[in-house]
CSV table of C-alpha atoms in Angstrom, one decimal:
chain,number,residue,atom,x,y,z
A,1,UNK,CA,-89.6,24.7,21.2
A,2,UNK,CA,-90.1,27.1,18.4
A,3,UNK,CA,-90.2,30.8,19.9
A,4,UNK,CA,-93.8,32.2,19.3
A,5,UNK,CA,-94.3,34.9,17.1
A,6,UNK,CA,-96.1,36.5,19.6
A,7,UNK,CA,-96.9,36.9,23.1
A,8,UNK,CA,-98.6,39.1,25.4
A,9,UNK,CA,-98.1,38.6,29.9
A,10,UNK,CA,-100.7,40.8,31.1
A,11,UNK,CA,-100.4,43.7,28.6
A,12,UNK,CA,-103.3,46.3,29.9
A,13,UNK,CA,-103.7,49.7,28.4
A,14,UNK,CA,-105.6,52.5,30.4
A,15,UNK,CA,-107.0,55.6,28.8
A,16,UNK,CA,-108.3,57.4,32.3
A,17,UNK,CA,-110.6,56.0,34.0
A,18,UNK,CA,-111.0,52.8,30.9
A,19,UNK,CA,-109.7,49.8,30.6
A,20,UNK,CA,-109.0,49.6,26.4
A,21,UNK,CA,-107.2,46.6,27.1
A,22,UNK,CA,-106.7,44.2,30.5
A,23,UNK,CA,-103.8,41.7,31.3
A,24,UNK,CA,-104.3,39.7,28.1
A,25,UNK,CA,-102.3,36.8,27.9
A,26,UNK,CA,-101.6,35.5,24.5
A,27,UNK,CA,-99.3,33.6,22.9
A,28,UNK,CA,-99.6,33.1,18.8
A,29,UNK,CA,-97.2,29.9,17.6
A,30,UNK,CA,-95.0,30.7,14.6
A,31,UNK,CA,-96.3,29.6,11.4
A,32,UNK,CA,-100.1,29.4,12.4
A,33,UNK,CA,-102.5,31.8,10.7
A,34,UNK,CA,-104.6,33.2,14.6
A,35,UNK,CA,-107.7,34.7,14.5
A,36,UNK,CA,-108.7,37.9,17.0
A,37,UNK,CA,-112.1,38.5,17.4
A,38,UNK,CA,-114.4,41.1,19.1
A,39,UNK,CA,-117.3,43.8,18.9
A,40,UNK,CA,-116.2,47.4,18.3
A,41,UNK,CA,-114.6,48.5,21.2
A,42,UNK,CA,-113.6,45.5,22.6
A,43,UNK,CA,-109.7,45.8,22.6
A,44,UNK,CA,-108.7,44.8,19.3
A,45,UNK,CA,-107.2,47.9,17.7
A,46,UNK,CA,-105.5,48.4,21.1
A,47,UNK,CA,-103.6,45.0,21.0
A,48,UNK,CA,-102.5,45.7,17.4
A,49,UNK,CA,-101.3,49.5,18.2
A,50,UNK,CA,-99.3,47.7,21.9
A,51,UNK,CA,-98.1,45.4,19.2
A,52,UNK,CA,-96.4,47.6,16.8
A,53,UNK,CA,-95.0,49.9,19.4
A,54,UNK,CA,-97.5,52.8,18.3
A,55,UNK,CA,-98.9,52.9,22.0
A,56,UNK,CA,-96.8,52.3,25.3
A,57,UNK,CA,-98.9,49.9,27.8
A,58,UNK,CA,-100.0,50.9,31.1
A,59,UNK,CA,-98.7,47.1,32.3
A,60,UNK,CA,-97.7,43.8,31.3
A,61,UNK,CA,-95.6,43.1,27.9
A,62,UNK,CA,-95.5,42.1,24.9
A,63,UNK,CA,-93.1,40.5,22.3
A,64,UNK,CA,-92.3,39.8,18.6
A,65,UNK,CA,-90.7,36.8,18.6
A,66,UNK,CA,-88.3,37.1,21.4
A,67,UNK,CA,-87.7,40.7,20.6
A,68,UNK,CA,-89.8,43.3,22.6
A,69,UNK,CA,-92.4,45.0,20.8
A,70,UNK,CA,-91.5,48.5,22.3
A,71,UNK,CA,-88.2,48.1,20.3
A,72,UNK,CA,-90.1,49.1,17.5
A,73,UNK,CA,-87.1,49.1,14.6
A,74,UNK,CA,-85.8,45.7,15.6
A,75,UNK,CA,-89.3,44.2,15.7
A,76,UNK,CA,-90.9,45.8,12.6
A,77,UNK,CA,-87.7,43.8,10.7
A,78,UNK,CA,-90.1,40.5,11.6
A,79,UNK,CA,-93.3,42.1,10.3
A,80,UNK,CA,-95.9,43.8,7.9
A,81,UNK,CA,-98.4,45.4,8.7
A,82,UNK,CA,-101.7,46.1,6.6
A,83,UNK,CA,-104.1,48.6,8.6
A,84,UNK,CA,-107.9,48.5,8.4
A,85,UNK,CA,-108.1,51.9,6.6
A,86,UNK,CA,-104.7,52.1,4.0
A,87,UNK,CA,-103.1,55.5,3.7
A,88,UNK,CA,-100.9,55.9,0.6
A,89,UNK,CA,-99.0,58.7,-1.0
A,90,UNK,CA,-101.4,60.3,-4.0
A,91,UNK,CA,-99.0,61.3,-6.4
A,92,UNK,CA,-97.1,57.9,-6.6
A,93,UNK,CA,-98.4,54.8,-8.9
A,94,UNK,CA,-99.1,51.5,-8.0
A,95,UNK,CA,-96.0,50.7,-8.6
A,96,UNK,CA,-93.8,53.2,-7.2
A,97,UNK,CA,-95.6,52.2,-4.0
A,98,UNK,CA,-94.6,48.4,-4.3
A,99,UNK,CA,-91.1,49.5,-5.0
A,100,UNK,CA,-90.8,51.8,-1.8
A,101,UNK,CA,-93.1,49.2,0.2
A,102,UNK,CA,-90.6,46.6,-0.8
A,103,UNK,CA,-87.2,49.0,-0.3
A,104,UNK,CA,-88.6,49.7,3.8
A,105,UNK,CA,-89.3,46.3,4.7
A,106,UNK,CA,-87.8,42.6,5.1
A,107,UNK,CA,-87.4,41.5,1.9
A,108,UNK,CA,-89.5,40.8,-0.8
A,109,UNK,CA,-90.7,37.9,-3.5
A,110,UNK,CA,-90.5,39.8,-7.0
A,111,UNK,CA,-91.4,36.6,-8.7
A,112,UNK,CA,-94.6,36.3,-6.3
A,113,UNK,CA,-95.2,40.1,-6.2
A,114,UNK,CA,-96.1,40.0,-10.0
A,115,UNK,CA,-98.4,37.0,-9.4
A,116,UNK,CA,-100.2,38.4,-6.6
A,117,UNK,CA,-100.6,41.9,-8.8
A,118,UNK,CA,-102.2,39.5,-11.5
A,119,UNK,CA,-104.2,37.6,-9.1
A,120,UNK,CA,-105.7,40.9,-7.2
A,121,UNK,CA,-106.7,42.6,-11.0
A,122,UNK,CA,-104.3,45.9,-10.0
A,123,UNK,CA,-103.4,48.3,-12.5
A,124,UNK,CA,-99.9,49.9,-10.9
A,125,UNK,CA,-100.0,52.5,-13.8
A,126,UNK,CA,-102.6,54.5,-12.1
A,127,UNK,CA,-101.7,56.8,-9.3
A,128,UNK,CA,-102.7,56.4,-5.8
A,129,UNK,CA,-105.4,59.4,-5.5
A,130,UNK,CA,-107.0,57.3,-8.2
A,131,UNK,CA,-107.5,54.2,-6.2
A,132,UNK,CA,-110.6,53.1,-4.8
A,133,UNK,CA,-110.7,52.2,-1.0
A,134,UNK,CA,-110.4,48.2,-2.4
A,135,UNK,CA,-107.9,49.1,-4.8
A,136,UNK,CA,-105.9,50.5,-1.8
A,137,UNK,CA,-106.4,47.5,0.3
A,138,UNK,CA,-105.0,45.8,-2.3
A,139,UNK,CA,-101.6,47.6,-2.6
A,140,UNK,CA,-101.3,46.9,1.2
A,141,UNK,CA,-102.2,43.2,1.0
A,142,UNK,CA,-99.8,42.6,-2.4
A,143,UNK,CA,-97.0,44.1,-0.7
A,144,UNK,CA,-97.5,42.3,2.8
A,145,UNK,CA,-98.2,38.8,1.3
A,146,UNK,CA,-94.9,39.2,-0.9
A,147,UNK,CA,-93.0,40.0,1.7
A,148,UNK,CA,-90.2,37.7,4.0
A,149,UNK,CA,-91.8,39.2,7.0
A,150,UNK,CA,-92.2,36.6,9.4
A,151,UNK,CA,-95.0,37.6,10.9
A,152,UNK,CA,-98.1,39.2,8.9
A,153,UNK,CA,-100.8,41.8,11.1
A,154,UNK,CA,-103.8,41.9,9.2
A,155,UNK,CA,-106.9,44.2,10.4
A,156,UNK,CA,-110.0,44.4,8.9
A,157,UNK,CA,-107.6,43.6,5.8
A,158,UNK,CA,-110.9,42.5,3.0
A,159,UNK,CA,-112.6,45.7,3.9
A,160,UNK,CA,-113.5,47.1,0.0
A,161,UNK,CA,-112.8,43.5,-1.4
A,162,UNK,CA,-115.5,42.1,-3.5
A,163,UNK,CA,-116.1,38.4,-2.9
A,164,UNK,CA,-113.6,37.3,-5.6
A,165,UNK,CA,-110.7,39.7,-4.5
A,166,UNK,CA,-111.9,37.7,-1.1
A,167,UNK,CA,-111.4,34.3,-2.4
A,168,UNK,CA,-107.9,35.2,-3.6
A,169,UNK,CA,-106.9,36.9,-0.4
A,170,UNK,CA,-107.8,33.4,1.7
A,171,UNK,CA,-105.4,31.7,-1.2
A,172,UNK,CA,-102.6,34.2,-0.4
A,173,UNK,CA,-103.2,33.9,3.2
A,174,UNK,CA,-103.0,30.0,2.7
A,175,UNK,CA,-99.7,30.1,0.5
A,176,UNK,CA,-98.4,32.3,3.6
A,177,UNK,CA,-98.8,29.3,5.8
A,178,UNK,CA,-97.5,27.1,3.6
A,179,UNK,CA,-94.0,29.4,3.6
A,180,UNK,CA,-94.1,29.2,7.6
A,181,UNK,CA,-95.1,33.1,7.9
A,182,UNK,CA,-96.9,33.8,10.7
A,183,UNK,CA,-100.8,35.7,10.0
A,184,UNK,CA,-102.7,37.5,12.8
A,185,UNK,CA,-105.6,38.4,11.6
A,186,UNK,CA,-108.4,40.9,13.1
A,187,UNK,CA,-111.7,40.7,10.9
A,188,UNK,CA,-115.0,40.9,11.1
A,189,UNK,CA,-115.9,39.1,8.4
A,190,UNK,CA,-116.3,35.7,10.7
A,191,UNK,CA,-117.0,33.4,7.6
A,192,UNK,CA,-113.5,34.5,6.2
A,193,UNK,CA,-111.8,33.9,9.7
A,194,UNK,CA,-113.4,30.2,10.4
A,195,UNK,CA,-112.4,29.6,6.6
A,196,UNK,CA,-108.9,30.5,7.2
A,197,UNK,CA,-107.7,30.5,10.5
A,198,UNK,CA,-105.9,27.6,12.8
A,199,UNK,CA,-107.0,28.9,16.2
A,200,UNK,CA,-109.2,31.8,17.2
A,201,UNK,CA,-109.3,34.0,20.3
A,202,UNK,CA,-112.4,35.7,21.1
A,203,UNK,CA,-112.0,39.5,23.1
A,204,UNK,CA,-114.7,41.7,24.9
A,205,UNK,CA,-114.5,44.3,26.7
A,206,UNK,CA,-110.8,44.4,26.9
A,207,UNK,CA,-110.4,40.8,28.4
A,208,UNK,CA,-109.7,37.6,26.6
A,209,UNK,CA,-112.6,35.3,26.3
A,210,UNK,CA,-111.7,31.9,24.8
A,211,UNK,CA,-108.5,30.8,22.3
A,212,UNK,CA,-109.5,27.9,20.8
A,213,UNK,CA,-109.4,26.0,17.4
A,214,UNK,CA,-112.8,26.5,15.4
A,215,UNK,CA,-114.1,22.7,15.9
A,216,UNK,CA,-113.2,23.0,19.7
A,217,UNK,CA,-115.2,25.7,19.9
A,218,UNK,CA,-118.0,24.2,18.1
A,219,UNK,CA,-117.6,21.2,20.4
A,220,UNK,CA,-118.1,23.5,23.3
A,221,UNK,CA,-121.9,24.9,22.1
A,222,UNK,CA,-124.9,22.8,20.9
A,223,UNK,CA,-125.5,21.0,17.8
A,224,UNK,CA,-129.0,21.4,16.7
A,225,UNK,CA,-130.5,18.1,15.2
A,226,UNK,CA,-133.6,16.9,13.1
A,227,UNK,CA,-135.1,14.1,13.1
A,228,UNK,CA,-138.1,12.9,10.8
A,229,UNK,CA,-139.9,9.4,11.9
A,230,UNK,CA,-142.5,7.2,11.5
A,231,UNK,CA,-144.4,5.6,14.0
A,232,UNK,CA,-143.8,6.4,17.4
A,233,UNK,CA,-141.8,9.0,19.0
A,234,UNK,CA,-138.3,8.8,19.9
A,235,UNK,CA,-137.9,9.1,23.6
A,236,UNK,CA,-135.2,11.3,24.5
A,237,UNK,CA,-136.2,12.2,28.1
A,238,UNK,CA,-133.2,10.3,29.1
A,239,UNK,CA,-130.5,11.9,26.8
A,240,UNK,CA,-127.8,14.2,28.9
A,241,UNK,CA,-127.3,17.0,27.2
A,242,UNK,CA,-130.0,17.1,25.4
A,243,UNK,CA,-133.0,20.3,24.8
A,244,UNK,CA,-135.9,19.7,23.3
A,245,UNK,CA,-136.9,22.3,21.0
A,246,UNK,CA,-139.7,21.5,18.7
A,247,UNK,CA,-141.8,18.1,18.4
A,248,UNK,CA,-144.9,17.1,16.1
A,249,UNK,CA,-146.5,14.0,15.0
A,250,UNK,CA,-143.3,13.3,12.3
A,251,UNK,CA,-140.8,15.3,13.1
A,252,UNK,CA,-139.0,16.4,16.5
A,253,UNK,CA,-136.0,18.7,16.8
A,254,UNK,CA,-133.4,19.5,19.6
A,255,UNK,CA,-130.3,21.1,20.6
A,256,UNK,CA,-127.4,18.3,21.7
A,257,UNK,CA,-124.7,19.4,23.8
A,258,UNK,CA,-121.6,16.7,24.4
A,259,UNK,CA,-121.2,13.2,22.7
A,260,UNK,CA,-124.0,11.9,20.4
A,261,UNK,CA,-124.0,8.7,22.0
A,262,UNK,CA,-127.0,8.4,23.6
A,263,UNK,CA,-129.0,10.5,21.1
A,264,UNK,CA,-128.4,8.2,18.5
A,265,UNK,CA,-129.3,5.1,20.7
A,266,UNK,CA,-132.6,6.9,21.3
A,267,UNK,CA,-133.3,7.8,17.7
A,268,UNK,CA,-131.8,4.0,16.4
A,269,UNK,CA,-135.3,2.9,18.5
A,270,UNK,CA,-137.8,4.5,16.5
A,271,UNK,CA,-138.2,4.4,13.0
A,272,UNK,CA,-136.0,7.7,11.6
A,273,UNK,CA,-136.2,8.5,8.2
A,274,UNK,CA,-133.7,11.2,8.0
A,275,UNK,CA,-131.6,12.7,10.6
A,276,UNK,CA,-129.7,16.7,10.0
A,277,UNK,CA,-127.1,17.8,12.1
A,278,UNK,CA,-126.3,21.3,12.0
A,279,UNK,CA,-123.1,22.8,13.8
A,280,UNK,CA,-123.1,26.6,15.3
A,281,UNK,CA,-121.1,28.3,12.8
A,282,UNK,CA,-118.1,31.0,13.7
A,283,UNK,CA,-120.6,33.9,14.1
A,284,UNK,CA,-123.2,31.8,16.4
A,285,UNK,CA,-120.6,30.7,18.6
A,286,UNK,CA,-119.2,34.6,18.6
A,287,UNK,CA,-122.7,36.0,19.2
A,288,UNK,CA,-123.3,33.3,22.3
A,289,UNK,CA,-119.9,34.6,23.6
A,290,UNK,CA,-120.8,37.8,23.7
A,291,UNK,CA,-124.4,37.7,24.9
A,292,UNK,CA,-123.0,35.7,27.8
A,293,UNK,CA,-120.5,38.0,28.7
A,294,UNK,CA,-123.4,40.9,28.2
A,295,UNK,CA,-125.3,38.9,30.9
């Protein structure tokens, strides 16, 4: 078995009398692009900072690969790092900055450097006091994605990226999977993470909610389907699973949990017309999540 790229046993992190972060076990495969989600304050930016060794945990552990993530200088030789709010040095250019980027980590792709420079519109001429707050996200994400680094932490990384730059950041993040990297990715932006991730793990309050793939998440909330008829009704009082949520004299709607089985033997009775199945998308599923925990 491959070792994972990362993993958490119970790693907890106290500030007084708060819990920021408790026992979260994780474990991130090598080579698949993992989604972290949560509201503001749920744990997130905790994990990341008990990830790169900038915190020390209260309990429990956590590893890059198989090397401990309190060794900071041997595990920070398996990653890059882009932070939600990128700091650079004013008075060097775009390019000076790539250089040094490149000269203090793993490695870098020269050949796919330039690409991704093209691909991201940056002008390296221009100094770093200069930059916008998405041109700066871009001199992070450039330098991680053309990096060896095993493993890539992303947080909040398209923050200041206008919905091209977007596009091309879910290619990069896509040719990264392709090279067996490793992304962990903490967003936000749910659309981008259901577009782009392999599995997703959903965090509240500090504690882990769900890890899941996207679909089998979906699988575990209700579809909403439409049905349009002629003639009689559709009797559905015998479906499992099945809410009724709106009925009139053509068209009758309702929420379907588990197989669609019987559903469809109900609607294949009556006369249907047309028939729309909608799935929950990323950010329904999240929102449910988190209402249920509220309550």
């Amino acid at each position: 078995m491959p070792t994972p790229a990362i993993r958490t046993d119970q790693l907890s992190k106290k500030y007084a009398a708060v819990h920021a972060l408790d026992r979260l076990s994780l474990t991130v495969e090598a080579g698949e692009v993992f989604g972290f989600l949560g509201p503001n304050g749920a744990g997130k930016s905790t994990t990341i900072r008990l990830l790169l060794g900038l915190a020390r945990p209260t309990a429990g552990q956590a590893w890059i690969f198989d090397v401990p993530a309190g060794n900071v200088a041997a595990a920070h030789r398996l990653l890059a790092y882009v932070p939600a709010d990128v700091a650079l040095w004013p008075q060097l250019t775009g390019a000076e900055l790539l250089e040094l980027l490149a000269a203090t980590g793993p490695g870098t792709d020269q050949s796919y450097r330039a690409d991704l420079v093209e691909r991201f519109d940056l002008d390296l001429s221009r100094p770093a006091r200069t930059y916008s707050t998405g041109n700066r996200q871009k001199v992070a994400l450039v330098a991680a994605f053309a990096t060896r680094a095993r493993l890539l932490v992303l947080d909040e990384p398209t923050s200041g990226l206008d919905p091209l730059m977007e596009l091309q950041f879910r290619r990069a993040v896509a040719k990264a999977r392709d090279n067996g990297q490793t992304v962990f990715l903490c967003s936000h932006q749910l659309a981008e993470v259901e577009a782009v991730c392999d599995r997703v793990a959903i965090l509240r309050a500090g504690r882990l909610v769900d890890v899941a793939t996207v679909p089998e998440l979906r699988r575990l909330h209700q579809s909403e389907v439409t049905a349009r008829f002629t003639g009689p009704a559709p009797d559905l009082s015998d479906v499992p699973g099945l809410e009724l949520l709106d009925q009139s004299e053509a068209v009758v709607r309702f929420s379907l949990a588990g197989p669609p089985a019987a559903a469809l033997r109900a609607l294949a009775a009556a006369d249907v017309t047309a028939l729309t199945v909608r799935e929950p998308s990323l950010e329904e599923i999240f929102l449910d999540y988190y209402g249920q925990a509220g309550r």
